Coordinates of C-alpha atoms and ligand atoms in Angstrom, one line a residue:
Chain A
M1 CA 3.5 41.3 50.6
A2 CA 6.4 41.6 53.7
V3 CA 9.0 38.6 54.2
T4 CA 8.6 37.0 57.5
A5 CA 11.4 37.9 59.0
I6 CA 13.2 38.5 62.4
G7 CA 14.1 41.6 61.9
A8 CA 15.5 44.2 58.8
Y9 CA 16.1 41.9 56.1
E10 CA 15.9 44.4 52.2
F11 CA 18.9 42.8 49.6
A12 CA 19.8 43.7 46.5
P13 CA 18.7 41.8 43.3
K14 CA 20.7 38.7 42.3
D15 CA 20.8 39.1 38.3
S16 CA 19.9 42.7 37.6
V17 CA 21.9 43.7 34.6
D18 CA 25.2 44.9 34.9
K19 CA 26.1 41.6 36.4
F20 CA 25.5 40.4 33.2
P21 CA 28.2 40.4 29.6
A22 CA 24.7 41.9 27.8
P23 CA 21.3 42.3 29.1
L24 CA 19.5 38.5 29.1
L25 CA 17.2 37.3 26.2
Y26 CA 15.0 34.6 26.5
V27 CA 13.4 33.3 23.7
C28 CA 11.5 30.6 22.4
W29 CA 10.1 28.4 19.1
E30 CA 6.4 27.4 19.5
D31 CA 5.4 24.0 19.0
H32 CA 9.3 23.2 19.3
K33 CA 9.4 21.5 22.5
M34 CA 12.2 19.3 20.9
F35 CA 14.6 22.7 22.9
C36 CA 13.0 21.5 26.0
S37 CA 12.5 25.2 27.7
P38 CA 12.7 28.6 26.4
F39 CA 16.8 30.2 26.3
A40 CA 18.3 32.5 28.2
V41 CA 20.9 34.0 26.1
P42 CA 23.1 37.5 26.5
F43 CA 22.8 39.2 23.8
P44 CA 24.1 43.1 22.7
P45 CA 21.5 45.2 22.5
T46 CA 23.1 46.7 19.4
L47 CA 22.4 43.6 17.5
K48 CA 20.1 43.5 14.7
F49 CA 17.3 41.7 14.9
G50 CA 18.1 39.8 11.4
D51 CA 20.9 39.0 12.4
M52 CA 20.0 37.2 15.8
C53 CA 18.1 35.0 13.4
K54 CA 19.9 34.3 10.8
G55 CA 23.2 34.4 12.2
A56 CA 22.3 32.8 16.1
F57 CA 19.5 30.7 16.1
P58 CA 20.7 28.2 13.4
G59 CA 23.4 27.6 16.3
I60 CA 20.4 27.1 18.7
F61 CA 17.7 25.8 17.3
G62 CA 19.0 24.7 14.2
A63 CA 19.6 20.7 15.3
H64 CA 15.5 21.1 15.3
P65 CA 14.2 19.0 11.3
D66 CA 12.6 22.2 10.7
F67 CA 14.8 24.4 10.9
A68 CA 15.9 24.2 7.8
K69 CA 12.6 25.2 6.6
V70 CA 11.8 27.9 8.5
D71 CA 10.9 31.6 6.5
W72 CA 11.7 34.6 8.8
D73 CA 9.3 36.6 6.7
Q74 CA 6.6 34.2 7.7
T75 CA 7.5 34.3 11.4
Q76 CA 4.4 35.2 14.3
W77 CA 6.3 37.0 17.4
F78 CA 4.9 37.3 20.7
K79 CA 6.6 39.1 23.5
S80 CA 5.9 39.0 27.1
G81 CA 2.3 36.1 25.5
R82 CA 1.6 39.5 23.6
P83 CA 1.4 39.2 19.3
W84 CA 4.1 41.6 18.6
R85 CA 6.5 43.1 15.9
P86 CA 10.2 43.2 15.9
D87 CA 12.0 45.0 12.8
M88 CA 14.5 42.8 11.9
D89 CA 17.2 45.4 10.6
K90 CA 17.1 47.7 13.5
T91 CA 19.0 46.3 17.2
L92 CA 17.1 44.8 19.8
A93 CA 17.0 48.1 22.2
E94 CA 15.8 49.5 19.0
N95 CA 13.0 46.7 19.5
G96 CA 12.3 47.7 22.9
L97 CA 14.3 44.1 24.8
G98 CA 15.8 45.2 27.9
H99 CA 17.3 42.4 30.4
K100 CA 15.0 39.2 31.3
D101 CA 12.2 40.3 28.5
V102 CA 10.2 37.1 27.1
I103 CA 10.4 36.6 23.6
R104 CA 8.7 33.3 21.2
F105 CA 7.9 33.1 17.4
R106 CA 5.2 31.1 16.1
T107 CA 6.6 28.8 12.2
P108 CA 2.9 29.0 10.5
G109 CA 3.2 25.1 8.8
L110 CA 5.8 24.1 11.7
T111 CA 4.3 22.4 14.6
G112 CA 7.4 20.1 15.2
L113 CA 8.2 16.4 14.7
S114 CA 4.8 14.5 13.4
G115 CA 3.2 17.5 14.2
S116 CA 3.2 17.0 18.0
A117 CA 4.7 20.6 18.8
F118 CA 7.9 19.0 20.3
Chain B
M1 CA 24.5 -3.9 99.4
D2 CA 20.2 -3.5 99.2
I3 CA 19.7 -3.9 96.2
K4 CA 15.8 -2.1 95.9
V5 CA 13.5 -3.4 93.3
N6 CA 11.4 -0.6 91.4
K7 CA 7.6 -0.9 90.1
K8 CA 8.4 -1.0 86.2
L9 CA 6.8 2.3 85.0
G10 CA 4.2 2.2 82.5
L11 CA 5.0 3.8 78.9
K12 CA 3.0 7.4 79.6
E13 CA 4.5 7.4 83.5
R14 CA 8.5 7.1 82.0
Y15 CA 7.8 9.1 79.0
N16 CA 6.5 12.2 81.2
L17 CA 9.0 11.1 84.1
M18 CA 12.0 11.5 81.0
T19 CA 10.6 14.1 78.3
R20 CA 8.6 17.0 80.7
D21 CA 9.2 16.7 84.2
L22 CA 13.2 17.4 82.7
A23 CA 11.5 20.8 80.6
W24 CA 11.7 23.9 83.1
T25 CA 10.1 27.1 83.0
P26 CA 13.4 30.0 83.1
T27 CA 13.7 32.9 85.5
Y28 CA 16.3 34.2 85.2
Q29 CA 16.2 34.7 81.4
A30 CA 13.1 36.3 79.7
F31 CA 11.3 33.8 78.6
K32 CA 11.1 35.6 74.9
D33 CA 15.0 36.2 75.0
V34 CA 15.2 31.8 75.4
Y35 CA 12.8 31.3 72.9
P36 CA 13.4 34.7 70.5
Y37 CA 11.8 32.6 68.0
M38 CA 8.1 32.3 69.1
Q39 CA 6.2 35.3 67.5
Y40 CA 7.7 36.7 64.8
E41 CA 6.4 34.7 62.5
G42 CA 2.3 35.9 63.8
I43 CA 1.3 31.8 65.1
K44 CA -0.2 32.3 68.4
I45 CA 0.1 29.0 70.9
H46 CA -1.7 29.0 74.9
D47 CA -0.9 26.3 76.2
W48 CA 2.1 23.8 75.0
D49 CA 1.2 21.3 77.3
K50 CA -2.0 19.9 75.0
F51 CA 0.6 19.0 73.2
E52 CA -0.3 15.3 72.8
D53 CA 3.1 13.0 71.0
P54 CA 1.1 9.9 70.0
F55 CA 4.3 7.9 70.6
R56 CA 5.7 8.5 74.5
M57 CA 9.4 6.9 73.0
T58 CA 12.0 8.3 75.6
M59 CA 15.2 8.3 74.5
D60 CA 16.9 5.3 76.3
A61 CA 14.2 4.4 74.2
Y62 CA 15.2 5.6 71.3
W63 CA 18.7 4.4 71.5
K64 CA 18.2 0.7 71.7
Y65 CA 15.8 0.5 68.4
Q66 CA 17.8 2.5 66.5
A67 CA 20.6 0.5 67.5
E68 CA 18.6 -2.5 66.6
K69 CA 18.1 -1.4 63.6
E70 CA 21.3 0.1 62.2
R71 CA 23.2 -3.9 63.5
K72 CA 20.7 -5.1 60.9
L73 CA 21.3 -3.0 58.1
Y74 CA 25.4 -3.1 58.5
A75 CA 24.9 -7.4 58.2
I76 CA 22.9 -6.7 55.2
I77 CA 24.6 -3.9 53.6
D78 CA 28.1 -6.0 54.1
A79 CA 26.4 -9.0 52.8
F80 CA 25.6 -7.1 49.4
T81 CA 29.0 -5.7 49.4
Q82 CA 30.9 -8.8 49.8
N83 CA 29.3 -11.4 47.0
N84 CA 29.6 -8.0 44.4
G85 CA 26.1 -7.4 44.4
H86 CA 25.7 -4.7 42.7
L87 CA 26.7 -7.3 39.9
G88 CA 22.9 -8.1 40.8
V89 CA 21.0 -5.4 39.8
T90 CA 18.8 -5.4 36.4
D91 CA 21.1 -3.4 33.8
A92 CA 23.5 -0.6 35.0
R93 CA 21.1 1.6 34.2
Y94 CA 19.2 0.9 37.8
I95 CA 22.2 2.6 39.0
N96 CA 21.7 5.7 37.6
T97 CA 18.6 6.6 40.1
L98 CA 21.0 6.3 42.8
K99 CA 23.3 8.9 41.3
L100 CA 20.4 11.3 41.4
F101 CA 19.2 9.9 45.1
L102 CA 22.8 10.6 46.4
T103 CA 23.7 13.8 44.2
G104 CA 19.5 15.0 45.1
V105 CA 18.0 13.9 48.1
S106 CA 20.4 12.8 50.2
P107 CA 22.3 16.3 51.4
L108 CA 18.5 17.0 52.0
E109 CA 18.5 14.1 54.9
Y110 CA 21.3 15.9 55.7
M111 CA 19.8 18.9 56.3
A112 CA 16.5 18.4 57.9
H113 CA 18.7 16.7 60.7
R114 CA 19.7 20.7 61.0
G115 CA 16.2 21.3 61.1
F116 CA 14.8 19.7 63.3
A117 CA 17.6 20.2 65.2
H118 CA 16.8 23.9 65.0
V119 CA 13.1 24.0 65.3
G120 CA 13.4 21.3 68.1
R121 CA 15.4 23.9 70.1
A122 CA 13.0 27.5 69.4
F123 CA 9.5 25.2 69.8
P124 CA 9.6 25.8 74.2
G125 CA 7.2 22.3 75.4
A126 CA 9.0 19.6 76.1
G127 CA 6.7 17.6 73.8
P128 CA 7.9 18.6 70.7
R129 CA 10.7 19.7 71.4
V130 CA 11.2 16.3 72.4
A131 CA 10.3 14.6 68.6
C132 CA 12.2 17.4 66.8
L133 CA 15.3 16.3 68.3
M134 CA 14.7 12.8 67.6
Q135 CA 13.6 13.6 64.2
S136 CA 16.6 15.3 63.8
L137 CA 18.3 12.2 65.4
D138 CA 16.9 9.8 62.9
E139 CA 17.1 12.1 59.7
I140 CA 21.4 11.8 59.8
R141 CA 21.6 9.0 60.5
H142 CA 19.1 8.4 57.2
A143 CA 21.8 11.1 55.6
Q144 CA 24.6 8.4 56.4
T145 CA 23.5 4.9 55.4
Q146 CA 22.1 6.3 52.4
I147 CA 25.5 7.1 51.8
H148 CA 27.3 4.3 53.5
S149 CA 25.0 1.5 51.6
M150 CA 25.7 3.6 48.3
S151 CA 29.7 4.4 48.6
N152 CA 30.4 0.2 47.2
Y153 CA 28.6 1.9 44.2
N154 CA 31.2 3.8 44.3
K155 CA 34.5 1.5 43.9
H156 CA 32.3 0.5 40.5
Y157 CA 30.1 3.1 38.8
N158 CA 31.2 6.7 37.8
G159 CA 29.3 9.7 38.6
F160 CA 28.9 8.7 42.4
Q161 CA 31.9 11.3 43.6
N162 CA 31.2 14.4 43.9
W163 CA 27.5 14.5 45.2
R164 CA 28.5 16.7 47.9
H165 CA 30.6 19.8 46.5
Q166 CA 27.2 19.3 43.3
H167 CA 24.5 19.5 45.3
D168 CA 25.7 23.1 45.5
R169 CA 26.9 24.3 42.1
V170 CA 24.8 22.1 40.0
W171 CA 21.9 23.0 37.6
Y172 CA 19.5 20.5 38.1
L173 CA 20.9 20.1 41.8
S174 CA 20.0 23.9 42.7
V175 CA 16.1 22.5 42.6
P176 CA 16.6 19.8 45.3
K177 CA 18.4 23.0 47.3
S178 CA 16.9 26.1 47.0
F179 CA 13.9 24.4 48.0
F180 CA 15.6 22.8 51.6
D181 CA 17.1 26.0 51.8
D182 CA 13.7 28.1 51.4
A183 CA 12.6 25.6 54.4
I184 CA 15.2 26.3 56.5
T185 CA 15.7 29.5 56.4
A186 CA 12.0 30.4 57.3
G187 CA 10.5 30.6 60.8
P188 CA 10.3 26.8 63.4
F189 CA 6.6 27.3 62.6
E190 CA 6.7 27.8 59.0
F191 CA 9.8 25.2 58.5
M192 CA 7.0 22.3 60.6
I193 CA 3.9 23.2 58.1
A194 CA 7.0 23.3 54.8
I195 CA 8.4 19.8 56.7
G196 CA 6.4 17.7 58.7
F197 CA 3.3 18.2 57.0
A198 CA 3.8 18.7 53.4
F199 CA 7.0 16.8 53.0
E200 CA 6.7 14.0 55.2
Y201 CA 3.4 13.7 55.6
V202 CA 1.7 14.9 52.4
L203 CA 4.6 13.5 50.1
T204 CA 6.9 11.1 51.5
N205 CA 5.5 7.5 49.8
L206 CA 5.5 9.3 46.6
L207 CA 9.6 10.3 47.3
F208 CA 10.6 6.9 49.1
V209 CA 8.5 4.9 47.9
P210 CA 9.2 4.9 44.6
F211 CA 13.0 5.2 45.0
I212 CA 12.7 2.5 48.3
S213 CA 10.4 -0.3 45.8
G214 CA 12.3 0.9 42.6
A215 CA 15.4 -0.9 44.6
A216 CA 13.8 -4.1 45.5
Y217 CA 12.3 -4.6 42.0
N218 CA 15.4 -3.8 40.5
G219 CA 17.9 -6.4 42.6
D220 CA 19.1 -4.0 45.5
M221 CA 19.3 -5.0 48.1
G222 CA 21.5 -2.9 49.1
A223 CA 19.4 0.2 49.0
M224 CA 16.5 -1.6 49.5
A225 CA 17.8 -2.1 53.4
F226 CA 18.6 1.5 54.0
G227 CA 14.7 2.2 52.7
F228 CA 12.7 0.1 55.2
S229 CA 15.3 1.4 57.4
A230 CA 14.5 4.6 57.4
Q231 CA 10.5 3.7 56.8
S232 CA 9.5 2.7 60.6
D233 CA 11.2 6.6 61.1
E234 CA 8.5 7.5 59.3
S235 CA 5.7 6.2 60.4
R236 CA 7.0 8.8 63.4
H237 CA 7.4 11.7 61.7
M238 CA 4.2 11.5 59.7
T239 CA 2.6 11.5 63.1
L240 CA 4.7 14.1 64.4
G241 CA 3.0 16.9 61.0
L242 CA 0.4 15.8 61.8
E243 CA 0.2 16.1 65.3
I244 CA 1.7 19.8 64.9
I245 CA -0.4 21.0 61.9
K246 CA -3.5 20.1 64.3
F247 CA -1.7 21.4 67.5
I248 CA -1.1 24.9 65.6
L249 CA -4.6 25.3 64.6
E250 CA -6.6 24.4 67.6
Q251 CA -4.7 27.1 69.3
D252 CA -5.7 29.9 67.7
P253 CA -8.8 30.4 65.7
D254 CA -5.9 33.5 64.1
N255 CA -3.5 30.6 62.7
L256 CA -5.6 29.5 60.1
P257 CA -4.9 31.9 57.5
I258 CA -0.6 31.2 57.8
V259 CA -0.9 27.6 58.0
Q260 CA -3.2 27.5 54.8
H261 CA -1.2 29.7 52.6
W262 CA 2.3 28.0 54.0
I263 CA 0.0 24.3 53.0
D264 CA 0.0 25.9 49.7
K265 CA 3.5 27.2 49.0
W266 CA 4.6 23.9 50.8
F267 CA 2.4 21.5 48.5
W268 CA 3.9 23.3 45.2
R269 CA 7.4 23.4 46.0
G270 CA 7.4 20.0 47.2
Y271 CA 5.4 18.9 44.0
R272 CA 7.9 20.6 42.5
V273 CA 10.2 18.3 43.8
L274 CA 8.5 15.6 42.9
T275 CA 9.1 16.0 39.2
L276 CA 12.4 14.1 39.9
V277 CA 10.9 11.5 40.9
A278 CA 8.5 11.2 38.2
M279 CA 11.3 10.7 35.8
M280 CA 12.2 8.4 37.2
M281 CA 9.5 6.1 37.9
D282 CA 8.5 6.4 34.3
Y283 CA 12.3 5.9 32.2
M284 CA 15.2 5.5 34.5
L285 CA 14.1 1.8 36.2
P286 CA 14.6 -0.6 33.5
K287 CA 11.9 -2.6 35.9
R288 CA 9.3 0.1 36.6
V289 CA 7.0 -0.6 39.8
M290 CA 4.1 1.5 39.0
S291 CA 3.8 4.8 36.6
W292 CA 4.4 7.7 38.3
K293 CA 0.3 8.5 37.2
E294 CA -0.4 5.2 39.0
A295 CA 1.6 6.5 42.5
W296 CA -0.1 10.1 42.5
E297 CA -3.4 8.6 42.1
I298 CA -2.8 6.1 45.1
Y299 CA -0.8 8.9 47.0
A300 CA -1.8 11.8 46.5
E301 CA -6.0 11.9 44.8
Q302 CA -6.8 9.4 47.5
N303 CA -4.6 8.6 50.6
G304 CA -4.2 13.2 50.2
G305 CA -8.2 13.4 49.6
A306 CA -8.8 12.0 52.9
L307 CA -6.4 13.9 54.4
F308 CA -7.4 16.9 53.5
A309 CA -11.4 16.1 54.1
D310 CA -10.0 15.3 57.4
L311 CA -8.5 18.3 58.1
A312 CA -11.7 20.3 56.7
R313 CA -13.5 20.6 60.4
Y314 CA -10.5 23.2 61.4
G315 CA -11.8 24.6 58.0
V316 CA -8.5 23.6 56.2
K317 CA -8.8 23.8 52.7
A318 CA -6.6 21.4 50.2
P319 CA -4.1 22.6 48.9
A320 CA -4.7 25.1 45.6
G321 CA -2.7 23.3 43.0
L322 CA -4.0 19.8 43.8
A323 CA -5.8 20.1 41.0
Q324 CA -3.7 21.1 38.7
A325 CA -1.3 18.4 39.9
C326 CA -3.2 15.9 38.4
K327 CA -4.0 16.9 35.0
D328 CA -0.2 17.1 35.1
K329 CA 0.1 13.6 35.3
D330 CA -0.5 12.3 32.6
H331 CA 2.6 14.4 31.1
L332 CA 4.4 15.0 34.0
S333 CA 7.7 12.5 33.9
H334 CA 7.5 13.1 29.7
Q335 CA 8.5 16.6 29.6
A336 CA 11.0 16.4 32.7
W337 CA 13.2 13.3 30.6
N338 CA 13.7 15.6 27.8
V339 CA 15.0 18.1 30.2
F340 CA 17.7 15.4 31.0
Y341 CA 17.8 13.9 27.7
N342 CA 17.7 18.1 26.1
Y343 CA 21.2 17.8 29.1
A344 CA 22.8 15.7 29.5
A345 CA 26.1 16.6 29.0
A346 CA 25.9 18.6 32.0
A347 CA 24.5 15.7 34.9
P348 CA 26.7 13.6 36.5
F349 CA 24.5 10.7 35.5
H350 CA 23.7 9.4 31.7
T351 CA 19.9 9.7 29.9
W352 CA 18.6 7.7 27.2
A353 CA 15.7 7.4 24.2
P354 CA 13.2 4.6 26.2
S355 CA 13.8 1.7 23.0
E356 CA 11.1 0.1 22.2
A357 CA 9.7 -2.6 25.1
D358 CA 9.9 0.9 27.7
M359 CA 7.8 3.0 24.4
K360 CA 5.3 0.4 24.8
W361 CA 5.1 -0.4 28.6
L362 CA 4.6 4.0 28.7
S363 CA 1.6 3.1 25.3
E364 CA 0.0 1.6 28.2
K365 CA 0.5 2.8 30.7
Y366 CA -0.5 6.6 29.6
P367 CA -3.1 5.3 26.5
D368 CA -4.2 9.0 26.2
T369 CA -1.4 11.1 26.2
F370 CA 2.0 8.9 24.9
D371 CA 1.7 8.5 21.8
K372 CA 0.2 11.7 20.8
Y373 CA 2.3 13.9 22.4
Y374 CA 5.7 12.1 23.5
R375 CA 6.6 8.7 21.0
P376 CA 7.1 11.3 18.1
L377 CA 10.1 12.9 20.7
W378 CA 11.9 9.7 21.5
E379 CA 11.7 8.0 17.4
H380 CA 13.2 11.2 16.4
Y381 CA 16.2 11.1 18.8
A382 CA 16.4 7.3 18.4
K383 CA 17.0 7.6 15.1
E384 CA 19.2 10.1 15.3
Q385 CA 21.0 8.5 17.8
K386 CA 21.2 5.5 15.3
E387 CA 22.3 7.7 12.6
G388 CA 25.3 9.1 14.9
R389 CA 23.3 12.8 16.4
R390 CA 22.7 11.7 19.3
F391 CA 20.6 15.2 20.0
Y392 CA 22.5 17.6 23.0
N393 CA 21.5 21.1 24.7
T394 CA 24.0 23.3 24.5
T395 CA 22.0 26.1 24.5
L396 CA 21.4 27.9 28.2
P397 CA 18.0 27.2 29.5
M398 CA 15.6 30.2 30.4
L399 CA 14.6 29.2 34.4
C400 CA 11.6 29.8 37.5
Q401 CA 13.0 32.0 39.6
T402 CA 11.2 30.1 42.1
C403 CA 11.3 26.3 42.0
Q404 CA 15.1 27.2 39.9
I405 CA 13.8 24.6 37.3
P406 CA 13.7 25.2 33.2
M407 CA 10.4 27.0 32.5
F408 CA 9.5 22.6 30.9
F409 CA 6.4 23.2 32.7
T410 CA 2.9 23.1 30.0
E411 CA -0.1 25.3 30.7
P412 CA -2.7 23.2 32.8
D413 CA -5.0 22.3 29.8
D414 CA -2.9 23.0 26.5
P415 CA -0.1 20.6 27.2
T416 CA 1.9 21.4 23.3
K417 CA 2.0 24.8 25.3
V418 CA 4.8 25.9 27.8
A419 CA 3.7 27.9 30.9
Y420 CA 4.9 31.8 31.2
R421 CA 3.8 33.5 34.4
E422 CA 5.8 37.0 34.7
S423 CA 6.0 39.7 37.5
D424 CA 7.5 42.7 37.7
Y425 CA 9.3 43.8 41.7
K426 CA 11.7 47.1 42.5
G427 CA 11.5 47.1 38.9
E428 CA 13.4 43.7 37.9
K429 CA 11.8 40.8 35.9
Y430 CA 10.6 38.0 36.8
H431 CA 10.0 35.1 35.0
F432 CA 7.6 31.6 36.7
C433 CA 6.3 27.9 34.9
S434 CA 2.7 28.1 36.8
D435 CA 0.4 29.7 39.4
G436 CA 1.9 27.9 41.7
C437 CA 5.9 29.2 41.6
K438 CA 4.6 32.7 40.8
N439 CA 1.9 33.3 44.3
I440 CA 5.3 32.2 46.7
F441 CA 6.9 34.8 45.0
D442 CA 4.5 37.4 45.1
H443 CA 4.3 36.7 48.8
E444 CA 7.7 37.2 50.2
P445 CA 8.8 38.4 46.3
E446 CA 12.6 39.9 49.2
K447 CA 13.5 36.5 49.6
Y448 CA 13.3 35.0 46.1
I449 CA 14.5 37.6 44.4
Q450 CA 18.3 36.1 45.6
S451 CA 17.4 33.1 43.9
W452 CA 21.1 31.1 42.9
L453 CA 19.5 30.8 39.1
P454 CA 22.1 28.3 37.7
V455 CA 21.8 29.9 34.5
H456 CA 21.4 33.6 35.8
Q457 CA 25.5 32.3 37.5
I458 CA 26.6 30.7 34.9
Y459 CA 26.5 33.5 32.0
Q460 CA 28.2 35.9 34.8
G461 CA 31.1 34.7 35.5
N462 CA 30.6 32.5 39.0
C463 CA 30.9 29.1 37.8
F464 CA 34.4 28.6 36.6
C465 CA 37.3 27.3 38.5
P466 CA 40.0 29.9 39.8
D467 CA 42.3 29.1 37.5
V468 CA 40.7 29.5 34.5
D469 CA 41.5 31.9 31.6
P470 CA 38.8 34.1 29.2
S471 CA 40.6 35.8 27.0
K472 CA 42.5 32.2 25.8
P473 CA 41.7 31.8 22.3
D474 CA 40.1 28.1 22.4
F475 CA 38.2 28.8 25.7
N476 CA 34.6 26.6 26.3
P477 CA 32.7 28.3 28.8
L478 CA 30.2 24.9 29.1
A479 CA 33.3 22.6 29.0
E480 CA 35.3 25.0 32.0
V481 CA 31.5 24.8 33.9
L482 CA 31.8 21.0 34.0
R483 CA 35.1 21.1 35.3
W484 CA 34.1 23.6 38.3
Y485 CA 30.6 21.0 38.8
K486 CA 33.9 18.2 39.3
I487 CA 32.4 16.4 36.3
T488 CA 34.4 14.3 33.9
W489 CA 33.3 14.2 30.8
G490 CA 33.4 11.5 28.7
E491 CA 32.0 9.4 32.6
D492 CA 30.0 11.0 34.4
N493 CA 28.4 12.4 31.9
L494 CA 26.4 11.6 28.5
D495 CA 23.7 9.1 26.7
Y496 CA 24.0 5.2 28.8
A497 CA 24.8 3.6 25.3
D498 CA 28.5 5.5 24.7
S499 CA 29.4 5.0 29.0
P500 CA 32.0 3.5 30.5
D501 CA 29.5 2.2 33.6
K502 CA 27.1 0.4 30.1
K503 CA 30.9 -1.9 29.5
N504 CA 31.8 -2.3 32.0
F505 CA 29.0 -3.6 34.0
E506 CA 28.0 -6.2 30.9
Q507 CA 32.1 -7.7 30.6
W508 CA 31.8 -7.6 34.9
R509 CA 28.4 -9.0 34.6
V510 CA 29.7 -12.1 32.1
Q511 CA 32.9 -12.6 33.7
A512 CA 30.6 -13.6 37.1
T513 CA 28.0 -16.0 35.5
G514 CA 30.9 -17.9 32.7
N515 CA 34.3 -18.5 32.5
Ligands
FE2_601 FE1 14.1 11.1 56.2
FE2_602 FE1 8.4 27.4 39.6

């Protein structure tokens, strides 16, 4: 649909990739809503996927008591809601991740505080 | 000198003389040049004189009436201030609801003032024009009386001092701000459906009644007084909202689909803003009035249901998002308060985990959901806090492109799953919290690709003071954002338990009640 306006109405998108220090990635840990929302983080496209999980995630998700029990080999991944298999040894770009992609991971057996999904 | 005694005029006569008879049809200028915004929204009006204003208030009566109310209001505020009324509130936690109101709602009153002034000018009909003018004056008065009555708290408590500055910057305030900016940048007819009808008629009771009765329940005579003073204007506002939608629908059958889309859109936008009220009612008031769920059942399900049953004769359907909103009522406040608990460092008011007694109340009010889904979270937080590890989230959240709220809302049929919706527009990806927000975007993407999303703006480097030096080794981006927000660390933010507000309040209360 076109916008209802009194004249020509064209503006550049406010959040194109060139405006950020690195492409934005949205990340969520399923069943751990203690972290109230998915996160938005600009990660360098050259970062290895495994390094993101093991290097950056402790600072992001480490406050949850389940985090110490996460086994990255057992983790199930989703991209835009569909099952997806990242390669831990490849970079984010090589894994096909671009600006404003949203990925989620599920950790089987870990379902939050007293199984509450928090 | 002869004194001529005129017969006293009847209300209707008087109204006609002093409003409609003062209007004229332009002849020197083309009608469309004088009223340039009447065509482009697609709404067709054939006869503006068909608009009926049931209040028939004239300007002179308006001034007299409002001046009287003002005198009473300021007498109460003065008495409250002189008697240190702030020490009579239930608990200083309550004062945080006022900070939320002042930063989030009072600036909208001012925007409503501007909006109604603009719309009143845009309408060729004298009836709606005068009604809009009065509402515009009401709204600036609401903003002023709110600021005045809360300024007393600013002398004693933290977090009140930068409300205007913060309204344009702080992450959670982009929610009410973008809501109103969306309305005021729409055409005059959409604005009237958005604010006059959807907000003032359908949702207003869910905003003001909770805050004002919350003030009354918690001993705040000052805030209660401005609430009652504003409340008497509300009946006029609600009538305007309802009369204008009926008028538009009666004027031309082509107006219905346009109006229906606006009802769906503005119900959803308004409902998303009310998220803040839901958590206020259930978590922030030391002494609660009723639960969010109960308020929703009375004001949205019963009253709203009756309203849309009445409007059905015009072909109008209940808002598309109503069914989902009704499902959410068991979850909304709990999930929302967790957001503010997470990001308590970045808001100019305090948050806290509910006490045992609070949780008992929550269990009773939410028997199907609180113990099952939410109690474990609050118990965990309390335990962590006791051990000196109060949880503060320091990574920024993903926001909805439309409502700008962190994406915490869950799927309508599964409260354990965060809801995600996506759209592509001109090669860019956009994310939404709900079908409602996605539909709004998809209808006018050009508008919402410009959203000023606080999280994205922070990452783009637009939320720092001009003197910031990111190359310094001790550069701390989050602390720098707070400096730009004008939030004073350790005073305005963080947990209530550690706040100077709590310490001071307790000390003053002891001094006031003993030696
Ligand atoms: Fe108002
Ligand atoms: Fe949204």
